Amino acid sequence: MWRHYRGNDEKKLVICCSRILRSLGVAMFKASTSEPTEEYLRQLLESSEKVSDELLRIGFDRRVRVLAEIGRLWRSKLSSSELEGVAEELAKSTGYSIRNIELDLALISEVLSEESLRDLFDYGLVGGYRSIDSPVEISEGELVWNKPVGSVFIIASGNSVVPPILAASASLLAGNLTILRPSQSNFTAIEKVFSLLTEISSAGVYDAEVLNRAIHVLYMSHESPALKYVLEEAPISAVNYWGGEPGRSRVLSTTMKNPHRPRVLINGPYTGIALVDEESADSDAARKLARDVVLYDQQLCSSPTLAIFIGSRETLVDFLKKLSKALDDIGDRFPVELTEGSFYKLHTFRKSLELGRVDVVYSRSASNPWTIIVRKLDELNRVPLAWSTYSRRVLEIVNIEKPADLDRVLEIQIKRLRKLGVDGVQTVSCAVSRDVFKEVVEILTKFNIHRIVPLGESFLRTPAEPYDGEFIPKYFTRAIYLRIVETLSNLRQRGVHLP
C-alpha cells in the first residue's frame, strides 16, 4: 500500500510502518523485490550488534542444525509439488536447461548439510568452528577466538543459486546480520530457500526465529540509491561481491568511500581449462569433458572454455569423434531453447569460422547447439576468443605435442582473457597420465590458477575448497589472538636481550 505515496509522505509512512513492525518482531522487506529505503536499511544495520549477540547466544551448533533443517525441508519440497514452477522460472530467466536447474536446486541440500557446514569452518578458519563460540588453543598457551564482523552485505551473481546460499549461510554461522542481494534471475529461488526459516519459526523453534531475524533477502537494482547507500555510507562490516565488470569496479570504487572501511571480498569472473593427453583420450574422458561443457552451459567460473590436447594430430581427430558423440548424448539430455535470433547468430558464427578455413565441428540440433573449434598453438595470438563471441557450449581445443608447451598456451590464453575483463583461469580439469600430471602441475602452479581437479568435476566443490583462493569464513569473522603464557624467556634463551 505504501507504494502509492510519494515524497515526504512516503518516507514518513515507511518509517512508521517499520517502527510498528519492528515492535512486533517483524522486518519489512524481509524478502522483497521492492527496493528498500535508505531509512529502512539504516534502522536494520543499527540492530546488527543485537542480532549478532542473539546469534552467538544460541551457539554455532544450534545455528548449524537450523540451516541443516532447511536443507532437509528443501529436499522434501523438491520431491513434492510445493516448489512447482520454480525450476521453470529459473530456466526461463537463466537460459539453462530445465535439467540443469533441477541439478542446481538439488545441490542446495548438500551445501546445507551439517557435515558440509562444519567442514566449511573447520577448513576455513584457524581454530575451526569451535573458535566461533569461545577461544581455542592453537599452540601451548596461545589461543584464537573468531568473532563475527557484525554485518555482511552479499551481492550475488545469477549463474547458480549455490554460491549466494553458501555465502549467506557462512555469514549467519559466523554470527552476522546478513543482507543478501541476489540477481534478479535467481531471486525467487533464493528467497524460497530462506523463507523456510519462517516456516520453522512458526512451529515455535526459537533458534530458527533468531536466524530468521538475521537474514534479509533484498533486491536492489544496479542504479539503486539503496545500493549506493549501503556501499558508500552505511555502517556495514563486510561486502562480498560476485561478478564481473563494470559492476565490480563500481562496487570497489564506491565502497572505498565508505568511512566505516568495510572488508571487501571480490569473487570475480574466471573461466576453466580442460587438459587431456593422448594416453587418457578414451570415451570416458570424452564424456567427462562433454559433461563439464554442457552443465551450466559454461557460465560458471570453473567451466572449461578451452581444452588443451597433448599428443599427435591423429589421436586428437579420433578423440574429437568420441567427444562429438558424447556432446550429442549428454547435450540432448540437457536441451535448451534458442530464439530465432540466437540460432541465426550461432549459424553465422560457425560459417565465418569455416570461411576462415578453421577446423570446426558442430551439432545440427537447435536444442543442443555445441561447437568445437580446433586451433594450433601459433594461431592463438592472432585470433579472437571464440568463446567470447558465442559463449554457450563453445569449446576451443588447442593441440600441443608435449607438456612443456602448456606454459606458452597459458601465457597467451590468460592475456586474451584479461583483455575481455576475465581475471584468468580459475580451474584446470585434468585427464592425463601420472607422469604428465607431475610435469603439468609444475607449470600450472606458476600461474594464478586456483583449482586443479579431475576432468568431469569442474562444477563440484568440497567444503575444504576456498573460493577463488579465499576461505569465505575468514572474511566474515575477525580473529582475536590471546596469549596466556609469557614467552620473553624464550627470546632471551635465543640471545635476544631486553631490559
Coordinates of C-alpha atoms in Angstrom, one line a residue:
M1 CA 0.0 0.0 0.0
W2 CA 2.8 2.4 0.9
R3 CA 4.0 2.5 -2.7
H4 CA 1.0 4.8 -3.6
Y5 CA 2.5 7.5 -1.5
R6 CA 5.2 9.9 -2.8
G7 CA 7.9 12.2 -1.4
N8 CA 7.9 13.0 2.3
D9 CA 4.6 11.2 2.9
E10 CA 6.1 8.0 1.5
K11 CA 9.2 8.3 3.7
K12 CA 7.1 9.0 6.8
L13 CA 4.9 6.1 6.1
V14 CA 7.8 3.7 5.6
I15 CA 9.4 4.9 8.9
C16 CA 6.1 4.5 10.7
C17 CA 5.4 1.0 9.3
S18 CA 9.0 -0.1 10.0
R19 CA 8.7 1.0 13.7
I20 CA 5.4 -0.7 14.1
L21 CA 6.6 -3.9 12.5
R22 CA 9.9 -3.9 14.4
S23 CA 8.0 -3.6 17.7
L24 CA 6.1 -6.7 16.7
G25 CA 9.3 -8.6 15.8
V26 CA 8.7 -8.4 12.0
A27 CA 11.1 -6.9 9.5
M28 CA 9.9 -5.1 6.4
F29 CA 11.5 -6.1 3.1
K30 CA 12.4 -9.4 4.7
A31 CA 12.4 -10.8 1.2
S32 CA 11.1 -8.4 -1.4
T33 CA 11.7 -7.3 -4.9
S34 CA 10.5 -3.8 -3.8
E35 CA 13.5 -1.6 -3.3
P36 CA 14.3 -1.0 0.4
T37 CA 14.6 2.6 1.5
E38 CA 17.7 4.2 3.0
E39 CA 15.9 4.7 6.3
Y40 CA 14.9 1.1 6.5
L41 CA 18.5 -0.1 5.8
R42 CA 19.8 2.4 8.4
Q43 CA 17.5 1.0 11.1
L44 CA 18.3 -2.5 10.0
L45 CA 22.0 -2.0 10.4
E46 CA 21.6 -0.3 13.7
S47 CA 20.3 -3.7 15.0
S48 CA 23.4 -5.6 13.9
E49 CA 25.0 -5.7 17.3
K50 CA 21.8 -7.0 18.9
V51 CA 21.3 -9.6 16.2
S52 CA 24.9 -10.8 16.5
D53 CA 24.5 -11.2 20.2
E54 CA 21.4 -13.3 19.7
L55 CA 23.1 -15.5 17.2
L56 CA 26.1 -16.0 19.4
R57 CA 23.9 -16.8 22.4
I58 CA 22.3 -19.8 20.7
G59 CA 25.7 -21.1 19.7
F60 CA 27.3 -22.4 16.5
D61 CA 26.0 -26.0 16.8
R62 CA 22.4 -24.9 17.1
R63 CA 22.7 -22.5 14.1
V64 CA 24.1 -25.3 12.0
R65 CA 21.2 -27.6 12.9
V66 CA 18.7 -24.9 11.8
L67 CA 20.4 -24.5 8.4
A68 CA 20.6 -28.3 8.0
E69 CA 16.9 -28.5 8.7
I70 CA 16.3 -26.0 5.9
G71 CA 18.3 -28.3 3.7
R72 CA 16.2 -31.3 4.7
L73 CA 13.0 -29.4 4.2
W74 CA 14.2 -28.2 0.8
R75 CA 14.9 -31.7 -0.3
S76 CA 11.4 -32.9 0.7
K77 CA 9.8 -30.0 -1.0
L78 CA 11.7 -30.6 -4.2
S79 CA 10.2 -34.1 -4.3
S80 CA 6.7 -32.8 -3.8
S81 CA 4.7 -30.2 -5.8
E82 CA 5.3 -27.3 -3.3
L83 CA 8.1 -25.8 -5.4
E84 CA 6.3 -26.3 -8.7
G85 CA 7.2 -23.6 -11.2
V86 CA 10.5 -22.6 -9.5
A87 CA 12.7 -24.6 -11.9
E88 CA 10.7 -23.4 -14.9
E89 CA 11.1 -19.8 -13.9
L90 CA 14.8 -20.2 -13.3
A91 CA 15.3 -21.9 -16.7
K92 CA 13.5 -19.1 -18.4
S93 CA 15.5 -16.3 -16.7
T94 CA 18.9 -18.0 -17.0
G95 CA 18.6 -19.8 -20.3
Y96 CA 19.7 -23.1 -18.7
S97 CA 18.2 -26.4 -19.5
I98 CA 15.4 -27.4 -17.0
R99 CA 17.5 -30.5 -16.1
N100 CA 20.4 -28.2 -15.2
I101 CA 18.2 -26.1 -13.0
E102 CA 17.0 -29.3 -11.2
L103 CA 20.6 -30.3 -10.5
D104 CA 21.4 -26.8 -9.2
L105 CA 18.4 -26.8 -6.9
A106 CA 19.2 -30.4 -5.7
L107 CA 22.7 -29.3 -4.7
I108 CA 21.3 -26.8 -2.1
S109 CA 20.5 -29.5 0.4
E110 CA 24.1 -30.8 0.0
V111 CA 25.5 -27.4 0.7
L112 CA 23.3 -27.1 3.8
S113 CA 24.2 -30.4 5.3
E114 CA 25.6 -30.4 8.9
E115 CA 28.8 -32.0 7.8
S116 CA 29.5 -29.6 5.0
L117 CA 28.7 -26.5 7.1
R118 CA 31.0 -27.7 9.9
D119 CA 33.8 -28.6 7.5
L120 CA 33.4 -25.2 5.8
F121 CA 34.5 -23.5 9.1
D122 CA 36.9 -26.2 10.2
Y123 CA 39.0 -25.8 7.0
G124 CA 38.3 -22.1 6.6
L125 CA 39.4 -20.8 10.0
V126 CA 42.4 -21.1 12.2
G127 CA 40.8 -22.8 15.2
G128 CA 38.0 -24.3 13.3
Y129 CA 34.3 -23.9 14.0
R130 CA 34.7 -24.2 17.8
S131 CA 36.6 -20.9 17.8
I132 CA 33.3 -19.1 16.9
D133 CA 31.8 -19.8 20.4
S134 CA 34.9 -19.5 22.5
P135 CA 38.7 -19.2 22.4
V136 CA 40.5 -22.3 21.0
E137 CA 44.1 -23.2 21.9
I138 CA 46.2 -23.5 18.7
S139 CA 49.6 -23.8 20.4
E140 CA 50.6 -24.1 24.0
G141 CA 49.4 -21.0 25.8
E142 CA 48.2 -19.4 22.5
L143 CA 44.5 -19.2 21.6
V144 CA 42.4 -17.7 18.8
W145 CA 38.8 -16.5 19.0
N146 CA 37.0 -15.8 15.8
K147 CA 34.2 -13.2 16.4
P148 CA 31.6 -12.0 13.9
V149 CA 32.5 -8.9 12.0
G150 CA 28.9 -7.6 12.7
S151 CA 27.1 -7.1 9.4
V152 CA 27.6 -8.5 5.9
F153 CA 26.3 -7.4 2.5
I154 CA 26.4 -10.0 -0.3
I155 CA 25.9 -9.1 -3.9
A156 CA 25.3 -12.4 -5.8
S157 CA 25.5 -13.3 -9.4
G158 CA 22.8 -15.2 -11.3
N159 CA 24.7 -18.1 -12.8
S160 CA 23.9 -20.5 -9.9
V161 CA 21.9 -20.4 -6.7
V162 CA 24.5 -22.3 -4.7
P163 CA 27.2 -19.6 -4.1
P164 CA 24.9 -17.0 -2.7
I165 CA 23.3 -19.5 -0.4
L166 CA 26.7 -20.8 0.7
A167 CA 28.0 -17.2 1.4
A168 CA 24.8 -16.2 3.3
S169 CA 24.9 -19.4 5.4
A170 CA 28.6 -18.8 6.2
S171 CA 27.8 -15.2 7.3
L172 CA 24.9 -16.5 9.5
L173 CA 27.0 -19.2 11.1
A174 CA 29.7 -16.6 11.8
G175 CA 27.1 -14.7 13.8
N176 CA 26.4 -11.7 11.5
L177 CA 23.4 -9.7 10.4
T178 CA 23.3 -10.7 6.7
I179 CA 21.8 -8.8 3.8
L180 CA 21.7 -10.8 0.6
R181 CA 21.1 -9.1 -2.7
P182 CA 20.5 -11.9 -5.3
S183 CA 20.4 -11.4 -9.0
Q184 CA 17.0 -10.7 -10.5
S185 CA 17.2 -14.1 -12.3
N186 CA 17.6 -16.2 -9.2
F187 CA 15.9 -14.0 -6.6
T188 CA 12.7 -16.2 -6.3
A189 CA 14.6 -19.4 -5.7
I190 CA 16.9 -17.9 -3.1
E191 CA 14.0 -16.2 -1.3
K192 CA 12.2 -19.6 -1.2
V193 CA 15.1 -21.3 0.5
F194 CA 15.5 -18.7 3.3
S195 CA 11.7 -18.4 3.7
L196 CA 11.8 -21.9 5.1
L197 CA 13.2 -20.2 8.3
T198 CA 9.8 -18.5 8.6
E199 CA 8.1 -21.9 8.3
I200 CA 10.3 -23.4 11.0
S201 CA 9.9 -20.3 13.2
S202 CA 6.1 -20.5 13.0
A203 CA 6.4 -24.0 14.5
G204 CA 7.9 -22.4 17.6
V205 CA 11.6 -23.1 17.1
Y206 CA 13.4 -20.2 18.8
D207 CA 16.7 -20.8 17.1
A208 CA 15.1 -20.6 13.7
E209 CA 13.4 -17.4 14.7
V210 CA 16.8 -15.8 15.6
L211 CA 18.3 -16.8 12.3
N212 CA 15.2 -15.5 10.5
R213 CA 15.7 -12.1 12.0
A214 CA 19.3 -12.1 10.9
I215 CA 18.9 -12.8 7.2
H216 CA 17.3 -10.3 4.8
V217 CA 16.9 -11.1 1.1
L218 CA 16.5 -7.8 -0.7
Y219 CA 16.6 -6.8 -4.3
M220 CA 18.3 -3.6 -5.4
S221 CA 18.9 -2.6 -9.0
H222 CA 22.3 -1.6 -10.2
E223 CA 21.4 2.1 -10.1
S224 CA 19.5 1.8 -6.8
P225 CA 20.0 4.6 -4.2
A226 CA 19.7 1.9 -1.6
L227 CA 22.7 0.0 -3.1
K228 CA 24.7 3.2 -3.2
Y229 CA 23.9 4.0 0.4
V230 CA 24.9 0.5 1.7
L231 CA 28.2 0.6 -0.2
E232 CA 29.2 4.3 0.3
E233 CA 27.8 5.3 3.7
A234 CA 26.2 2.5 5.7
P235 CA 28.0 1.0 8.8
I236 CA 28.5 -2.3 7.0
S237 CA 31.3 -4.5 8.2
A238 CA 32.0 -6.7 5.1
V239 CA 31.0 -6.6 1.4
N240 CA 31.1 -9.8 -0.8
Y241 CA 30.6 -9.2 -4.5
W242 CA 30.2 -12.0 -7.1
G243 CA 30.5 -10.9 -10.7
G244 CA 32.5 -9.0 -13.3
E245 CA 32.7 -5.6 -14.9
P246 CA 31.5 -3.0 -14.8
G247 CA 29.8 -3.9 -11.5
R248 CA 33.0 -4.9 -9.8
S249 CA 34.8 -1.7 -10.4
R250 CA 31.7 0.3 -9.4
V251 CA 31.4 -1.7 -6.1
L252 CA 35.1 -1.3 -5.3
S253 CA 35.2 2.4 -6.0
T254 CA 32.0 3.1 -4.1
T255 CA 33.0 1.0 -1.1
M256 CA 36.3 2.8 -0.9
K257 CA 34.5 6.0 0.0
N258 CA 32.7 4.3 3.0
P259 CA 34.1 5.9 6.2
H260 CA 33.4 2.6 8.1
R261 CA 36.0 0.8 5.9
P262 CA 34.2 -2.5 5.3
R263 CA 36.2 -5.5 4.3
V264 CA 35.7 -6.3 0.6
L265 CA 35.8 -9.8 -0.9
I266 CA 35.5 -9.9 -4.7
N267 CA 34.7 -13.2 -6.4
G268 CA 35.4 -12.0 -10.0
P269 CA 35.0 -13.6 -13.4
Y270 CA 37.1 -16.6 -14.3
T271 CA 37.0 -19.5 -16.7
G272 CA 38.3 -23.1 -16.9
I273 CA 40.6 -25.2 -19.0
A274 CA 40.4 -28.9 -19.7
L275 CA 43.7 -30.8 -20.1
V276 CA 43.7 -34.2 -21.9
D277 CA 46.7 -36.3 -23.1
E278 CA 46.6 -39.0 -25.7
E279 CA 47.1 -41.8 -23.2
S280 CA 43.9 -40.7 -21.4
A281 CA 41.9 -39.8 -24.5
D282 CA 39.3 -42.5 -24.3
S283 CA 35.5 -42.5 -24.4
D284 CA 35.3 -41.9 -20.6
A285 CA 37.4 -38.8 -20.9
A286 CA 35.2 -37.6 -23.8
R287 CA 32.1 -38.0 -21.7
K288 CA 33.6 -36.2 -18.7
L289 CA 34.7 -33.3 -20.9
A290 CA 31.2 -33.1 -22.5
R291 CA 29.6 -33.0 -19.1
D292 CA 31.8 -30.1 -18.0
V293 CA 30.9 -28.2 -21.2
V294 CA 27.1 -28.9 -21.1
L295 CA 26.5 -28.4 -17.3
Y296 CA 25.7 -24.7 -16.7
D297 CA 26.4 -24.0 -20.4
Q298 CA 30.0 -22.8 -19.4
Q299 CA 28.6 -20.0 -17.3
L300 CA 30.4 -21.0 -14.2
C301 CA 33.9 -19.6 -13.4
S302 CA 35.1 -23.2 -13.3
S303 CA 33.6 -24.3 -16.7
P304 CA 36.1 -25.2 -19.4
T305 CA 36.0 -23.0 -22.4
L306 CA 39.4 -24.1 -23.7
A307 CA 40.7 -27.6 -23.9
I308 CA 44.4 -28.5 -24.4
F309 CA 45.2 -31.8 -26.0
I310 CA 48.7 -33.2 -25.6
G311 CA 49.5 -35.6 -28.4
S312 CA 49.5 -36.2 -32.1
R313 CA 47.0 -34.8 -34.5
E314 CA 45.8 -38.2 -35.5
T315 CA 45.0 -39.1 -31.9
L316 CA 43.2 -35.7 -31.5
V317 CA 41.0 -36.5 -34.6
D318 CA 40.0 -39.8 -33.0
F319 CA 39.2 -38.1 -29.7
L320 CA 37.1 -35.5 -31.4
K321 CA 34.8 -38.3 -32.8
K322 CA 34.4 -39.6 -29.2
L323 CA 33.8 -36.1 -27.9
S324 CA 31.2 -35.2 -30.6
K325 CA 29.3 -38.4 -29.7
A326 CA 29.4 -37.6 -26.0
L327 CA 28.2 -34.0 -26.6
D328 CA 25.3 -35.3 -28.6
D329 CA 24.4 -37.8 -25.9
I330 CA 24.7 -35.6 -22.9
G331 CA 23.7 -32.3 -24.5
D332 CA 20.4 -33.9 -25.8
R333 CA 19.5 -34.7 -22.2
F334 CA 20.0 -31.1 -21.3
P335 CA 18.1 -29.3 -24.1
V336 CA 18.0 -25.6 -24.3
E337 CA 15.6 -23.2 -26.2
L338 CA 17.3 -20.8 -28.6
T339 CA 15.5 -17.9 -30.0
E340 CA 15.5 -17.5 -33.8
G341 CA 17.9 -14.6 -33.4
S342 CA 20.3 -16.5 -31.2
F343 CA 20.3 -19.5 -33.6
Y344 CA 21.0 -17.2 -36.6
K345 CA 23.9 -15.6 -34.7
L346 CA 25.3 -19.0 -33.9
H347 CA 24.9 -20.2 -37.5
T348 CA 26.7 -17.1 -38.8
F349 CA 29.5 -17.5 -36.2
R350 CA 30.1 -21.1 -37.4
K351 CA 30.0 -20.2 -41.1
S352 CA 32.5 -17.4 -40.5
L353 CA 34.9 -19.9 -39.0
E354 CA 34.5 -22.3 -41.9
L355 CA 35.1 -19.5 -44.4
G356 CA 38.2 -18.6 -42.5
R357 CA 39.4 -22.2 -43.0
V358 CA 39.2 -23.0 -39.3
D359 CA 38.6 -26.7 -38.4
V360 CA 35.2 -26.7 -36.7
V361 CA 32.8 -29.4 -35.7
Y362 CA 29.3 -28.7 -34.5
S363 CA 25.9 -30.1 -33.8
R364 CA 22.9 -29.6 -36.2
S365 CA 20.5 -29.6 -33.3
A366 CA 18.9 -26.3 -32.2
S367 CA 18.3 -27.6 -28.7
N368 CA 21.8 -28.9 -28.2
P369 CA 24.0 -26.3 -30.1
W370 CA 27.5 -27.4 -29.3
T371 CA 30.5 -26.2 -31.3
I372 CA 34.2 -27.4 -31.2
I373 CA 36.9 -25.3 -32.7
V374 CA 40.4 -26.7 -33.3
R375 CA 43.3 -24.3 -33.1
K376 CA 47.0 -24.6 -33.5
L377 CA 49.3 -23.1 -30.9
D378 CA 50.7 -20.4 -33.3
E379 CA 47.1 -19.3 -34.1
L380 CA 46.2 -18.2 -30.5
N381 CA 47.9 -14.9 -30.7
R382 CA 46.2 -13.7 -33.8
V383 CA 42.6 -14.9 -33.4
P384 CA 39.9 -13.6 -31.1
L385 CA 38.4 -15.9 -28.4
A386 CA 35.6 -17.8 -30.0
W387 CA 34.0 -18.4 -26.6
S388 CA 33.6 -14.7 -26.1
T389 CA 31.7 -14.4 -29.4
Y390 CA 29.1 -17.0 -28.6
S391 CA 29.6 -18.1 -25.1
R392 CA 27.5 -21.3 -24.6
R393 CA 28.6 -24.8 -25.5
V394 CA 31.6 -23.5 -27.5
L395 CA 34.9 -25.2 -26.8
E396 CA 38.2 -24.3 -28.4
I397 CA 40.8 -27.2 -28.5
V398 CA 44.5 -26.4 -28.9
N399 CA 46.7 -29.2 -29.9
I400 CA 50.2 -29.3 -28.4
E401 CA 52.8 -32.0 -28.9
K402 CA 54.5 -32.0 -25.5
P403 CA 53.5 -30.9 -21.9
A404 CA 56.2 -28.2 -21.9
D405 CA 54.2 -26.3 -24.5
L406 CA 51.5 -25.8 -21.9
D407 CA 53.4 -22.9 -20.4
R408 CA 53.1 -20.9 -23.7
V409 CA 49.4 -21.7 -24.1
L410 CA 48.6 -20.4 -20.6
E411 CA 50.6 -17.3 -21.1
I412 CA 48.7 -16.4 -24.3
Q413 CA 45.3 -17.5 -23.0
I414 CA 45.4 -15.5 -19.8
K415 CA 46.4 -12.4 -21.8
R416 CA 43.5 -12.9 -24.1
L417 CA 41.1 -13.4 -21.2
R418 CA 42.2 -10.3 -19.4
K419 CA 41.6 -8.2 -22.4
L420 CA 37.9 -9.3 -22.1
G421 CA 37.7 -8.4 -18.4
V422 CA 38.1 -12.0 -17.3
D423 CA 40.6 -12.4 -14.4
G424 CA 42.1 -15.6 -15.8
V425 CA 41.9 -19.4 -15.4
Q426 CA 40.3 -20.5 -12.2
T427 CA 40.0 -24.3 -12.7
V428 CA 42.1 -26.8 -14.7
S429 CA 40.3 -30.1 -15.2
C430 CA 42.7 -33.0 -15.9
A431 CA 42.6 -36.4 -17.6
V432 CA 46.3 -37.1 -18.1
S433 CA 48.8 -39.9 -17.2
R434 CA 50.6 -39.8 -13.9
D435 CA 54.0 -38.7 -15.4
V436 CA 52.4 -36.0 -17.4
F437 CA 50.4 -34.8 -14.4
K438 CA 53.6 -34.2 -12.4
E439 CA 55.0 -32.2 -15.2
V440 CA 52.0 -30.0 -15.9
V441 CA 51.3 -29.3 -12.2
E442 CA 54.8 -27.7 -12.0
I443 CA 53.8 -25.5 -14.9
L444 CA 50.2 -24.7 -13.7
T445 CA 51.4 -23.5 -10.2
K446 CA 53.4 -20.7 -11.9
F447 CA 50.1 -19.1 -13.0
N448 CA 47.3 -17.7 -10.8
I449 CA 45.2 -20.9 -11.0
H450 CA 43.1 -21.7 -8.0
R451 CA 41.9 -25.3 -8.7
I452 CA 43.3 -28.4 -10.3
V453 CA 40.6 -31.2 -10.3
P454 CA 39.7 -34.4 -12.2
L455 CA 38.1 -33.9 -15.6
G456 CA 34.3 -34.0 -15.4
E457 CA 34.1 -32.5 -11.9
S458 CA 34.9 -28.8 -12.6
F459 CA 31.5 -27.8 -11.1
L460 CA 31.9 -29.8 -7.9
R461 CA 33.3 -28.3 -4.8
T462 CA 34.1 -29.8 -1.4
P463 CA 33.8 -27.8 1.9
A464 CA 37.6 -27.9 2.0
E465 CA 37.9 -25.7 -1.1
P466 CA 38.5 -22.0 -1.0
Y467 CA 36.5 -19.9 -3.5
D468 CA 39.0 -18.2 -5.9
G469 CA 41.8 -18.9 -3.4
E470 CA 40.0 -17.4 -0.4
F471 CA 38.2 -19.1 2.5
I472 CA 34.9 -17.2 2.9
P473 CA 34.6 -17.6 6.7
K474 CA 37.8 -15.7 7.2
Y475 CA 36.2 -12.6 5.7
F476 CA 33.1 -12.8 7.8
T477 CA 35.0 -13.1 11.1
R478 CA 37.7 -11.2 12.9
A479 CA 40.3 -13.2 14.7
I480 CA 41.4 -12.2 18.2
Y481 CA 44.7 -13.7 19.4
L482 CA 45.2 -14.4 23.1
R483 CA 48.5 -15.4 24.7
I484 CA 48.3 -16.5 28.3
V485 CA 51.9 -17.6 28.8
E486 CA 55.0 -15.4 28.9
T487 CA 57.4 -16.1 26.0
L488 CA 60.1 -13.4 26.7
S489 CA 62.3 -16.0 28.4
N490 CA 62.4 -18.0 25.1
L491 CA 63.8 -14.9 23.3
R492 CA 66.4 -14.5 26.0
Q493 CA 67.5 -18.1 25.6
R494 CA 68.0 -17.4 21.8
G495 CA 70.3 -14.5 22.6
V496 CA 67.8 -11.6 22.4
H497 CA 68.4 -9.4 25.4
L498 CA 65.8 -6.9 26.6
P499 CA 65.8 -4.8 29.8

